[in-house]
C-alpha positions in Angstrom: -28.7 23.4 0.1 -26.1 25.1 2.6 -24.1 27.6 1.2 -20.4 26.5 0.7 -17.9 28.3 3.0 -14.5 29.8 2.1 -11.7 27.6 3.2 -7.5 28.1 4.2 -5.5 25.1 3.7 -5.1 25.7 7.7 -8.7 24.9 7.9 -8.4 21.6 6.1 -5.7 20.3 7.9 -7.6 20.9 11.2 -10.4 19.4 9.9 -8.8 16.1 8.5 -7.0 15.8 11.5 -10.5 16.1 13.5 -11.9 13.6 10.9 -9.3 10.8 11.6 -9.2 11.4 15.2 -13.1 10.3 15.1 -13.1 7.8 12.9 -9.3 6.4 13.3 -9.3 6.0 9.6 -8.5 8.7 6.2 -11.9 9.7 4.8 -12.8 7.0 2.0 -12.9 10.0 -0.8 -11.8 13.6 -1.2 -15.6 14.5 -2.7 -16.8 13.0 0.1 -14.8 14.6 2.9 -15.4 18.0 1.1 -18.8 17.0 0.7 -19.3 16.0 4.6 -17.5 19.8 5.6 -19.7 22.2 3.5 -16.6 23.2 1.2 -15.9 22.9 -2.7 -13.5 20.1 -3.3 -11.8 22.2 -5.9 -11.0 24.2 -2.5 -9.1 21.1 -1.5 -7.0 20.3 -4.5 -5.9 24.0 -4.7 -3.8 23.4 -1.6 -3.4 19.3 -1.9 -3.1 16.8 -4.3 -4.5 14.0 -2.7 -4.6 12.5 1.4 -1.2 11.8 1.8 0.4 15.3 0.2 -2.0 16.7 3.6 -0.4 14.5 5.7 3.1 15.1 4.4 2.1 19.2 5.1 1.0 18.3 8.7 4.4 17.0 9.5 5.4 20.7 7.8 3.2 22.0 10.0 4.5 20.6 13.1 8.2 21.1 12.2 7.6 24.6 11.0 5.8 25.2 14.7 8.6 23.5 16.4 11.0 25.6 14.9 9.5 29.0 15.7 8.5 27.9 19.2 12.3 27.3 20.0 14.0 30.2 18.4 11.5 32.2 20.4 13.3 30.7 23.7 16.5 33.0 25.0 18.0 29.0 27.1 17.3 27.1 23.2 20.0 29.7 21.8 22.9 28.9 24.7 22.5 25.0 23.9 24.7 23.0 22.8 24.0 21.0 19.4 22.9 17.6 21.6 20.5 19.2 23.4 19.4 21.9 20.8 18.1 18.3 18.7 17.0 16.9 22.5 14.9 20.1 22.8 13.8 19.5 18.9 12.7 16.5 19.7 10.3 17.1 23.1 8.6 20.0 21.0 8.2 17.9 17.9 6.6 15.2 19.7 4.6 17.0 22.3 
């Protein structure tokens, strides 16, 4: 049997994301998924308490990424509110 590998809640994330982009559906099981990616599933509930409190982080994720790519830019700071939220919005969704 493999050894089981240390895991960061960044890892997971990646790896779900990996897993639905294959198989266009959520794994059937958290055992499973754990089981299928060489981690403890304990591993998984430390940072989640089930498939949709992941997906509810991605989206934190992505915001939280959003956010620090555009206070990063010198022109995002001299917008205006409309296109501060227009700029939002292209980052979000790209």
């Amino acid at each position: 049997m493999a050894k089981k590998k240390s895991i960061k809640q960044s890892d997971i994330i990646s790896i779900y994301m990996d897993y639905v982009l294959m198989h266009d559906h959520k794994p059937k099981s958290v055992y499973a998924f754990a089981k299928d990616n060489n981690f403890d599933e304990s591993k998984f509930y430390e940072f989640f308490a089930s498939f949709e409190t992941l997906e509810q982080s991605i989206f934190k994720v992505f915001f939280d990424n959003t956010h620090t790519a555009l206070e990063k830019s010198e022109d995002y700071q001299s917008f205006g509110p409309k296109n501060k939220l227009l700029s939002f919005y292209y980052t979000f969704f790209e």
